[in-house]
PDB file of C-alpha atoms in Angstrom:
ATOM      1  CA  MET A   1      66.131  74.950   1.249  1.00 80.00           C
ATOM      2  CA  ALA A   2      69.510  73.557   0.179  1.00 91.00           C
ATOM      3  CA  GLU A   3      72.941  74.790   1.190  1.00 95.00           C
ATOM      4  CA  ARG A   4      76.068  73.993  -0.802  1.00 97.00           C
ATOM      5  CA  VAL A   5      79.088  73.071   1.304  1.00 98.00           C
ATOM      6  CA  VAL A   6      82.672  71.900   0.870  1.00 98.00           C
ATOM      7  CA  PHE A   7      84.693  69.879   3.371  1.00 97.00           C
ATOM      8  CA  PRO A   8      88.015  68.004   3.293  1.00 97.00           C
ATOM      9  CA  SER A   9      87.953  64.298   2.540  1.00 96.00           C
ATOM     10  CA  SER A  10      89.781  61.703   4.598  1.00 94.00           C
ATOM     11  CA  THR A  11      92.590  61.732   2.008  1.00 93.00           C
ATOM     12  CA  GLY A  12      92.885  65.509   1.534  1.00 95.00           C
ATOM     13  CA  PRO A  13      90.952  66.670  -1.577  1.00 96.00           C
ATOM     14  CA  ASN A  14      87.790  68.659  -0.902  1.00 97.00           C
ATOM     15  CA  LEU A  15      84.395  67.032  -1.295  1.00 97.00           C
ATOM     16  CA  ALA A  16      81.368  68.949  -2.589  1.00 98.00           C
ATOM     17  CA  GLY A  17      78.121  68.504  -0.717  1.00 98.00           C
ATOM     18  CA  ILE A  18      74.577  69.770  -0.339  1.00 98.00           C
ATOM     19  CA  ILE A  19      72.724  70.050   2.943  1.00 98.00           C
ATOM     20  CA  ASP A  20      68.964  69.739   2.503  1.00 97.00           C
ATOM     21  CA  ARG A  21      67.874  71.785   5.477  1.00 96.00           C
ATOM     22  CA  PRO A  22      64.867  70.582   7.496  1.00 95.00           C
ATOM     23  CA  VAL A  23      61.469  72.158   7.066  1.00 92.00           C
ATOM     24  CA  GLY A  24      60.272  73.639  10.354  1.00 91.00           C
ATOM     25  CA  ASN A  25      61.907  72.744  13.646  1.00 92.00           C
ATOM     26  CA  PRO A  26      64.731  70.229  13.077  1.00 93.00           C
ATOM     27  CA  ARG A  27      63.988  66.714  14.312  1.00 94.00           C
ATOM     28  CA  GLY A  28      67.511  65.550  13.562  1.00 95.00           C
ATOM     29  CA  TRP A  29      70.358  65.509  11.049  1.00 97.00           C
ATOM     30  CA  GLY A  30      71.970  62.867   8.901  1.00 97.00           C
ATOM     31  CA  VAL A  31      74.471  61.945   6.183  1.00 97.00           C
ATOM     32  CA  PHE A  32      73.690  60.174   2.897  1.00 97.00           C
ATOM     33  CA  SER A  33      76.225  58.130   0.885  1.00 97.00           C
ATOM     34  CA  HIS A  34      75.468  57.576  -2.805  1.00 95.00           C
ATOM     35  CA  GLY A  35      75.962  54.494  -4.957  1.00 90.00           C
ATOM     36  CA  PHE A  36      79.106  53.242  -6.686  1.00 86.00           C
ATOM     37  CA  THR A  37      79.673  55.775  -9.514  1.00 85.00           C
ATOM     38  CA  LEU A  38      76.631  57.982  -8.946  1.00 90.00           C
ATOM     39  CA  GLY A  39      76.712  61.258  -7.022  1.00 93.00           C
ATOM     40  CA  LYS A  40      74.895  63.580  -4.648  1.00 96.00           C
ATOM     41  CA  ASP A  41      72.454  64.628  -7.391  1.00 95.00           C
ATOM     42  CA  SER A  42      71.443  61.103  -8.396  1.00 93.00           C
ATOM     43  CA  PRO A  43      67.699  60.399  -8.095  1.00 92.00           C
ATOM     44  CA  ALA A  44      68.085  58.147  -5.043  1.00 90.00           C
ATOM     45  CA  ALA A  45      70.236  60.657  -3.166  1.00 94.00           C
ATOM     46  CA  ALA A  46      68.178  63.722  -4.030  1.00 95.00           C
ATOM     47  CA  ARG A  47      64.726  62.212  -3.470  1.00 94.00           C
ATOM     48  CA  ILE A  48      65.523  60.512  -0.178  1.00 94.00           C
ATOM     49  CA  CYS A  49      67.308  63.526   1.302  1.00 96.00           C
ATOM     50  CA  LYS A  50      64.646  66.009   0.175  1.00 96.00           C
ATOM     51  CA  GLN A  51      61.885  63.826   1.620  1.00 95.00           C
ATOM     52  CA  LEU A  52      63.702  63.485   4.935  1.00 95.00           C
ATOM     53  CA  ALA A  53      64.178  67.262   4.989  1.00 96.00           C
ATOM     54  CA  GLU A  54      60.441  67.715   4.485  1.00 95.00           C
ATOM     55  CA  ASP A  55      59.939  65.454   7.483  1.00 94.00           C
ATOM     56  CA  GLY A  56      62.244  67.633   9.578  1.00 95.00           C
ATOM     57  CA  ILE A  57      65.547  65.737   9.216  1.00 95.00           C
ATOM     58  CA  GLY A  58      68.335  67.744   7.607  1.00 97.00           C
ATOM     59  CA  MET A  59      70.602  65.688   5.360  1.00 97.00           C
ATOM     60  CA  LEU A  60      74.116  66.111   3.972  1.00 98.00           C
ATOM     61  CA  ARG A  61      74.703  64.355   0.644  1.00 98.00           C
ATOM     62  CA  PHE A  62      78.097  64.642  -1.038  1.00 98.00           C
ATOM     63  CA  ASP A  63      79.999  63.579  -4.142  1.00 97.00           C
ATOM     64  CA  ALA A  64      82.622  60.895  -3.650  1.00 94.00           C
ATOM     65  CA  LEU A  65      86.237  61.527  -4.529  1.00 92.00           C
ATOM     66  CA  GLY A  66      86.625  62.632  -8.167  1.00 91.00           C
ATOM     67  CA  LEU A  67      82.887  62.617  -8.949  1.00 91.00           C
ATOM     68  CA  GLY A  68      80.548  65.560  -9.532  1.00 93.00           C
ATOM     69  CA  GLY A  69      81.902  68.696  -7.870  1.00 95.00           C
ATOM     70  CA  SER A  70      84.445  66.924  -5.677  1.00 96.00           C
ATOM     71  CA  GLU A  71      88.185  67.183  -6.118  1.00 96.00           C
ATOM     72  CA  GLY A  72      90.582  64.287  -6.532  1.00 92.00           C
ATOM     73  CA  ASP A  73      90.709  61.192  -8.721  1.00 88.00           C
ATOM     74  CA  TRP A  74      87.912  58.616  -8.478  1.00 83.00           C
ATOM     75  CA  GLY A  75      90.502  55.936  -9.180  1.00 81.00           C
ATOM     76  CA  ASP A  76      92.230  56.740  -5.894  1.00 85.00           C
ATOM     77  CA  GLY A  77      89.112  55.802  -3.948  1.00 84.00           C
ATOM     78  CA  SER A  78      88.292  52.476  -2.340  1.00 86.00           C
ATOM     79  CA  PHE A  79      85.717  51.010   0.012  1.00 89.00           C
ATOM     80  CA  THR A  80      87.911  52.030   2.936  1.00 90.00           C
ATOM     81  CA  VAL A  81      88.160  55.590   1.589  1.00 92.00           C
ATOM     82  CA  LYS A  82      84.389  55.743   1.108  1.00 93.00           C
ATOM     83  CA  VAL A  83      83.810  54.608   4.698  1.00 93.00           C
ATOM     84  CA  ASN A  84      86.330  57.120   6.020  1.00 95.00           C
ATOM     85  CA  ASP A  85      84.738  59.910   4.001  1.00 96.00           C
ATOM     86  CA  VAL A  86      81.348  59.127   5.561  1.00 97.00           C
ATOM     87  CA  ILE A  87      83.005  59.416   8.974  1.00 96.00           C
ATOM     88  CA  ARG A  88      84.623  62.689   7.878  1.00 97.00           C
ATOM     89  CA  ALA A  89      81.204  63.961   6.749  1.00 97.00           C
ATOM     90  CA  CYS A  90      79.828  63.194  10.218  1.00 97.00           C
ATOM     91  CA  GLU A  91      82.712  65.080  11.790  1.00 96.00           C
ATOM     92  CA  PHE A  92      81.977  68.024   9.496  1.00 97.00           C
ATOM     93  CA  MET A  93      78.329  68.025  10.532  1.00 97.00           C
ATOM     94  CA  ALA A  94      79.305  67.913  14.217  1.00 96.00           C
ATOM     95  CA  GLU A  95      81.701  70.837  13.731  1.00 96.00           C
ATOM     96  CA  ARG A  96      78.784  72.853  12.317  1.00 95.00           C
ATOM     97  CA  GLY A  97      76.700  72.157  15.395  1.00 96.00           C
ATOM     98  CA  THR A  98      74.372  69.770  13.533  1.00 96.00           C
ATOM     99  CA  PRO A  99      75.697  66.312  14.490  1.00 96.00           C
ATOM    100  CA  ALA A 100      74.362  63.403  12.461  1.00 96.00           C
ATOM    101  CA  ASP A 101      71.802  61.153  14.157  1.00 93.00           C
ATOM    102  CA  ILE A 102      71.239  58.915  11.127  1.00 95.00           C
ATOM    103  CA  LEU A 103      73.293  57.483   8.280  1.00 95.00           C
ATOM    104  CA  THR A 104      71.590  56.484   5.048  1.00 95.00           C
ATOM    105  CA  GLY A 105      73.060  55.008   1.893  1.00 94.00           C
ATOM    106  CA  HIS A 106      72.175  53.564  -1.483  1.00 93.00           C
ATOM    107  CA  SER A 107      73.830  50.479  -2.986  1.00 88.00           C
ATOM    108  CA  PHE A 108      77.624  50.599  -2.406  1.00 89.00           C
ATOM    109  CA  GLY A 109      77.026  53.658  -0.231  1.00 93.00           C
ATOM    110  CA  GLY A 110      74.696  51.583   1.926  1.00 91.00           C
ATOM    111  CA  ALA A 111      77.497  49.164   2.736  1.00 89.00           C
ATOM    112  CA  ALA A 112      79.736  52.151   3.521  1.00 91.00           C
ATOM    113  CA  VAL A 113      77.355  53.744   6.035  1.00 93.00           C
ATOM    114  CA  ILE A 114      76.911  50.438   7.876  1.00 90.00           C
ATOM    115  CA  ALA A 115      80.678  50.086   8.164  1.00 89.00           C
ATOM    116  CA  ALA A 116      81.036  53.737   9.214  1.00 92.00           C
ATOM    117  CA  ALA A 117      78.282  53.710  11.838  1.00 90.00           C
ATOM    118  CA  ARG A 118      80.248  52.416  14.816  1.00 85.00           C
ATOM    119  CA  GLN A 119      83.008  54.974  14.169  1.00 88.00           C
ATOM    120  CA  SER A 120      80.645  57.925  13.879  1.00 89.00           C
ATOM    121  CA  PRO A 121      79.869  59.307  17.360  1.00 81.00           C
ATOM    122  CA  GLY A 122      76.260  60.278  17.917  1.00 87.00           C
ATOM    123  CA  VAL A 123      74.781  58.139  15.135  1.00 92.00           C
ATOM    124  CA  ARG A 124      71.702  56.330  16.445  1.00 91.00           C
ATOM    125  CA  ALA A 125      70.219  54.799  13.285  1.00 91.00           C
ATOM    126  CA  VAL A 126      71.267  53.412   9.905  1.00 92.00           C
ATOM    127  CA  ALA A 127      69.017  52.893   6.867  1.00 91.00           C
ATOM    128  CA  THR A 128      70.077  51.448   3.530  1.00 90.00           C
ATOM    129  CA  VAL A 129      68.521  50.947   0.100  1.00 89.00           C
ATOM    130  CA  GLY A 130      69.802  48.091  -2.059  1.00 85.00           C
ATOM    131  CA  ALA A 131      73.067  47.684  -0.130  1.00 84.00           C
ATOM    132  CA  PRO A 132      75.135  44.660  -1.241  1.00 80.00           C
ATOM    133  CA  MET A 133      75.562  41.819   1.239  1.00 73.00           C
ATOM    134  CA  ASP A 134      79.297  42.094   0.666  1.00 75.00           C
ATOM    135  CA  PRO A 135      81.111  45.197  -0.718  1.00 74.00           C
ATOM    136  CA  ALA A 136      83.047  42.854  -3.045  1.00 74.00           C
ATOM    137  CA  HIS A 137      79.771  42.446  -4.964  1.00 73.00           C
ATOM    138  CA  ALA A 138      80.719  45.729  -6.669  1.00 73.00           C
ATOM    139  CA  GLU A 139      83.262  43.789  -8.712  1.00 73.00           C
ATOM    140  CA  HIS A 140      80.562  42.668 -11.134  1.00 72.00           C
ATOM    141  CA  HIS A 141      80.427  46.275 -12.386  1.00 71.00           C
ATOM    142  CA  TYR A 142      83.997  46.129 -13.677  1.00 74.00           C
ATOM    143  CA  ASP A 143      84.583  42.383 -14.106  1.00 75.00           C
ATOM    144  CA  ALA A 144      85.502  42.927 -17.771  1.00 79.00           C
ATOM    145  CA  VAL A 145      88.684  44.768 -16.768  1.00 81.00           C
ATOM    146  CA  VAL A 146      89.518  43.256 -13.378  1.00 82.00           C
ATOM    147  CA  ASP A 147      92.164  40.838 -14.712  1.00 85.00           C
ATOM    148  CA  ARG A 148      93.964  43.677 -16.509  1.00 86.00           C
ATOM    149  CA  VAL A 149      93.725  45.865 -13.407  1.00 80.00           C
ATOM    150  CA  LEU A 150      95.381  43.187 -11.289  1.00 86.00           C
ATOM    151  CA  SER A 151      98.091  42.415 -13.846  1.00 88.00           C
ATOM    152  CA  GLU A 152      98.871  45.959 -15.047  1.00 88.00           C
ATOM    153  CA  GLY A 153      97.930  48.025 -12.010  1.00 86.00           C
ATOM    154  CA  SER A 154      95.076  49.938 -13.614  1.00 83.00           C
ATOM    155  CA  ALA A 155      92.682  49.970 -16.545  1.00 84.00           C
ATOM    156  CA  GLU A 156      90.212  52.392 -18.087  1.00 82.00           C
ATOM    157  CA  TRP A 157      86.578  51.487 -17.661  1.00 74.00           C
ATOM    158  CA  MET A 158      83.552  52.963 -19.414  1.00 75.00           C
ATOM    159  CA  VAL A 159      80.507  53.494 -17.194  1.00 71.00           C
ATOM    160  CA  GLY A 160      77.531  55.822 -17.554  1.00 67.00           C
ATOM    161  CA  GLY A 161      79.047  57.492 -20.609  1.00 73.00           C
ATOM    162  CA  ARG A 162      82.235  58.344 -18.707  1.00 73.00           C
ATOM    163  CA  THR A 163      85.694  56.828 -18.776  1.00 80.00           C
ATOM    164  CA  LEU A 164      86.989  56.115 -15.271  1.00 74.00           C
ATOM    165  CA  THR A 165      90.206  54.462 -14.123  1.00 81.00           C
ATOM    166  CA  ARG A 166      89.993  51.374 -11.966  1.00 77.00           C
ATOM    167  CA  LYS A 167      93.166  50.726  -9.907  1.00 80.00           C
ATOM    168  CA  ARG A 168      94.561  47.596  -8.295  1.00 85.00           C
ATOM    169  CA  ALA A 169      94.386  49.107  -4.795  1.00 82.00           C
ATOM    170  CA  PHE A 170      90.587  49.359  -5.031  1.00 79.00           C
ATOM    171  CA  VAL A 171      90.138  45.744  -6.115  1.00 81.00           C
ATOM    172  CA  GLU A 172      92.432  44.464  -3.386  1.00 83.00           C
ATOM    173  CA  ASP A 173      90.793  46.674  -0.748  1.00 79.00           C
ATOM    174  CA  VAL A 174      87.293  45.481  -1.600  1.00 79.00           C
ATOM    175  CA  ARG A 175      88.328  41.819  -1.714  1.00 79.00           C
ATOM    176  CA  ALA A 176      90.146  42.064   1.611  1.00 79.00           C
ATOM    177  CA  GLY A 177      87.375  43.936   3.393  1.00 66.00           C
ATOM    178  CA  ARG A 178      85.074  42.238   5.863  1.00 58.00           C
ATOM    179  CA  PRO A 179      81.343  42.624   5.155  1.00 57.00           C
ATOM    180  CA  PRO A 180      80.285  45.255   7.720  1.00 57.00           C
ATOM    181  CA  TRP A 181      77.263  43.269   8.935  1.00 51.00           C
ATOM    182  CA  LYS A 182      79.606  40.484  10.107  1.00 54.00           C
ATOM    183  CA  ASP A 183      81.251  42.835  12.600  1.00 55.00           C
ATOM    184  CA  PRO A 184      80.057  41.672  16.049  1.00 51.00           C
ATOM    185  CA  ARG A 185      80.622  45.175  17.423  1.00 50.00           C
ATOM    186  CA  LEU A 186      77.926  46.584  15.146  1.00 49.00           C
ATOM    187  CA  ALA A 187      74.268  45.921  15.880  1.00 46.00           C
ATOM    188  CA  VAL A 188      72.018  47.172  13.074  1.00 44.00           C
ATOM    189  CA  ALA A 189      68.696  46.307  11.529  1.00 45.00           C
ATOM    190  CA  VAL A 190      68.938  45.985   7.755  1.00 44.00           C
ATOM    191  CA  THR A 191      65.623  46.274   6.007  1.00 45.00           C
ATOM    192  CA  ASP A 192      64.101  46.881   2.597  1.00 45.00           C
ATOM    193  CA  PRO A 193      62.463  50.104   1.363  1.00 45.00           C
ATOM    194  CA  ALA A 194      58.900  48.736   1.422  1.00 47.00           C
ATOM    195  CA  LEU A 195      59.201  47.589   5.017  1.00 47.00           C
ATOM    196  CA  ALA A 196      60.950  50.818   5.998  1.00 48.00           C
ATOM    197  CA  TYR A 197      58.122  52.846   4.489  1.00 46.00           C
ATOM    198  CA  ARG A 198      55.431  50.764   6.248  1.00 49.00           C
ATOM    199  CA  GLN A 199      57.207  51.333   9.545  1.00 47.00           C
ATOM    200  CA  HIS A 200      57.530  55.032   8.707  1.00 45.00           C
ATOM    201  CA  ARG A 201      53.792  55.253   7.965  1.00 50.00           C
ATOM    202  CA  ARG A 202      52.858  53.540  11.222  1.00 51.00           C
ATOM    203  CA  HIS A 203      55.074  55.908  13.162  1.00 42.00           C
ATOM    204  CA  ARG A 204      53.563  58.943  11.461  1.00 45.00           C
ATOM    205  CA  GLU A 205      50.027  57.758  12.092  1.00 50.00           C
ATOM    206  CA  ARG A 206      50.803  57.224  15.778  1.00 43.00           C
ATOM    207  CA  GLU A 207      52.459  60.578  16.236  1.00 39.00           C
ATOM    208  CA  ARG A 208      49.982  62.465  14.018  1.00 41.00           C
ATOM    209  CA  ASN A 209      52.467  65.293  13.655  1.00 43.00           C
ATOM    210  CA  LEU A 210      52.491  65.277   9.864  1.00 36.00           C
ATOM    211  CA  PRO A 211      49.664  65.151   7.320  1.00 37.00           C
ATOM    212  CA  HIS A 212      48.743  61.642   6.173  1.00 35.00           C
ATOM    213  CA  ARG A 213      49.483  60.717   2.554  1.00 36.00           C
ATOM    214  CA  THR A 214      48.256  57.631   0.746  1.00 31.00           C
ATOM    215  CA  SER A 215      51.272  57.527  -1.568  1.00 29.00           C
ATOM    216  CA  PRO A 216      54.892  58.650  -1.209  1.00 30.00           C
ATOM    217  CA  PRO A 217      55.784  60.440  -4.473  1.00 31.00           C
ATOM    218  CA  GLN A 218      59.181  61.488  -3.107  1.00 31.00           C
ATOM    219  CA  LEU A 219      60.021  58.027  -1.755  1.00 31.00           C
ATOM    220  CA  ARG A 220      60.576  56.277  -5.046  1.00 31.00           C
ATOM    221  CA  PHE A 221      63.612  54.024  -5.237  1.00 27.00           C
ATOM    222  CA  PRO A 222      64.799  53.613  -8.823  1.00 31.00           C
TER     223      PRO A 222
END
């Protein structure tokens, strides 16, 4: 069962989210951060969160600033804003009485949840799918306009059939940011989906609290 929610972002505009509520007795709660220009309804976000909900872990997934059902202008976002919005999502979950135990993220969102983890009280685990080694890696998505962005302050950029505005503040923020895994205050294990699923299977077989499946149709990572 899914519940639509709205909560204020770190910069003011409201963000639209969906909480995939856990099946049966809750085993925990978490927050999911989607990829660069995707959204809460992207295949990675929806499939991962729905599967975790089936396994008893309720998940909040939300649209970033200016995307999907969220307010604001996507061009006003940055890596720092994305990190702060993950933290704000955790605060929202705690205010509801369902504090997040786990942060998960895909691609650019994976880098954001790693950076947000140490500032999100109560978070005990982080899992990422295809997170870049350095957030600045995102620049390859808009490298055709980056020189104009830096010289003129902004430039329109076509992606996924949509025209978005890339602003200088984003480029400078990403370039200045420190890769989150180089922060000595943050101890995390970064793994790949295949290894994560093997570990998940072993845990399930030990606990024997869920039916065994030979294939994970909901755990596909496009």
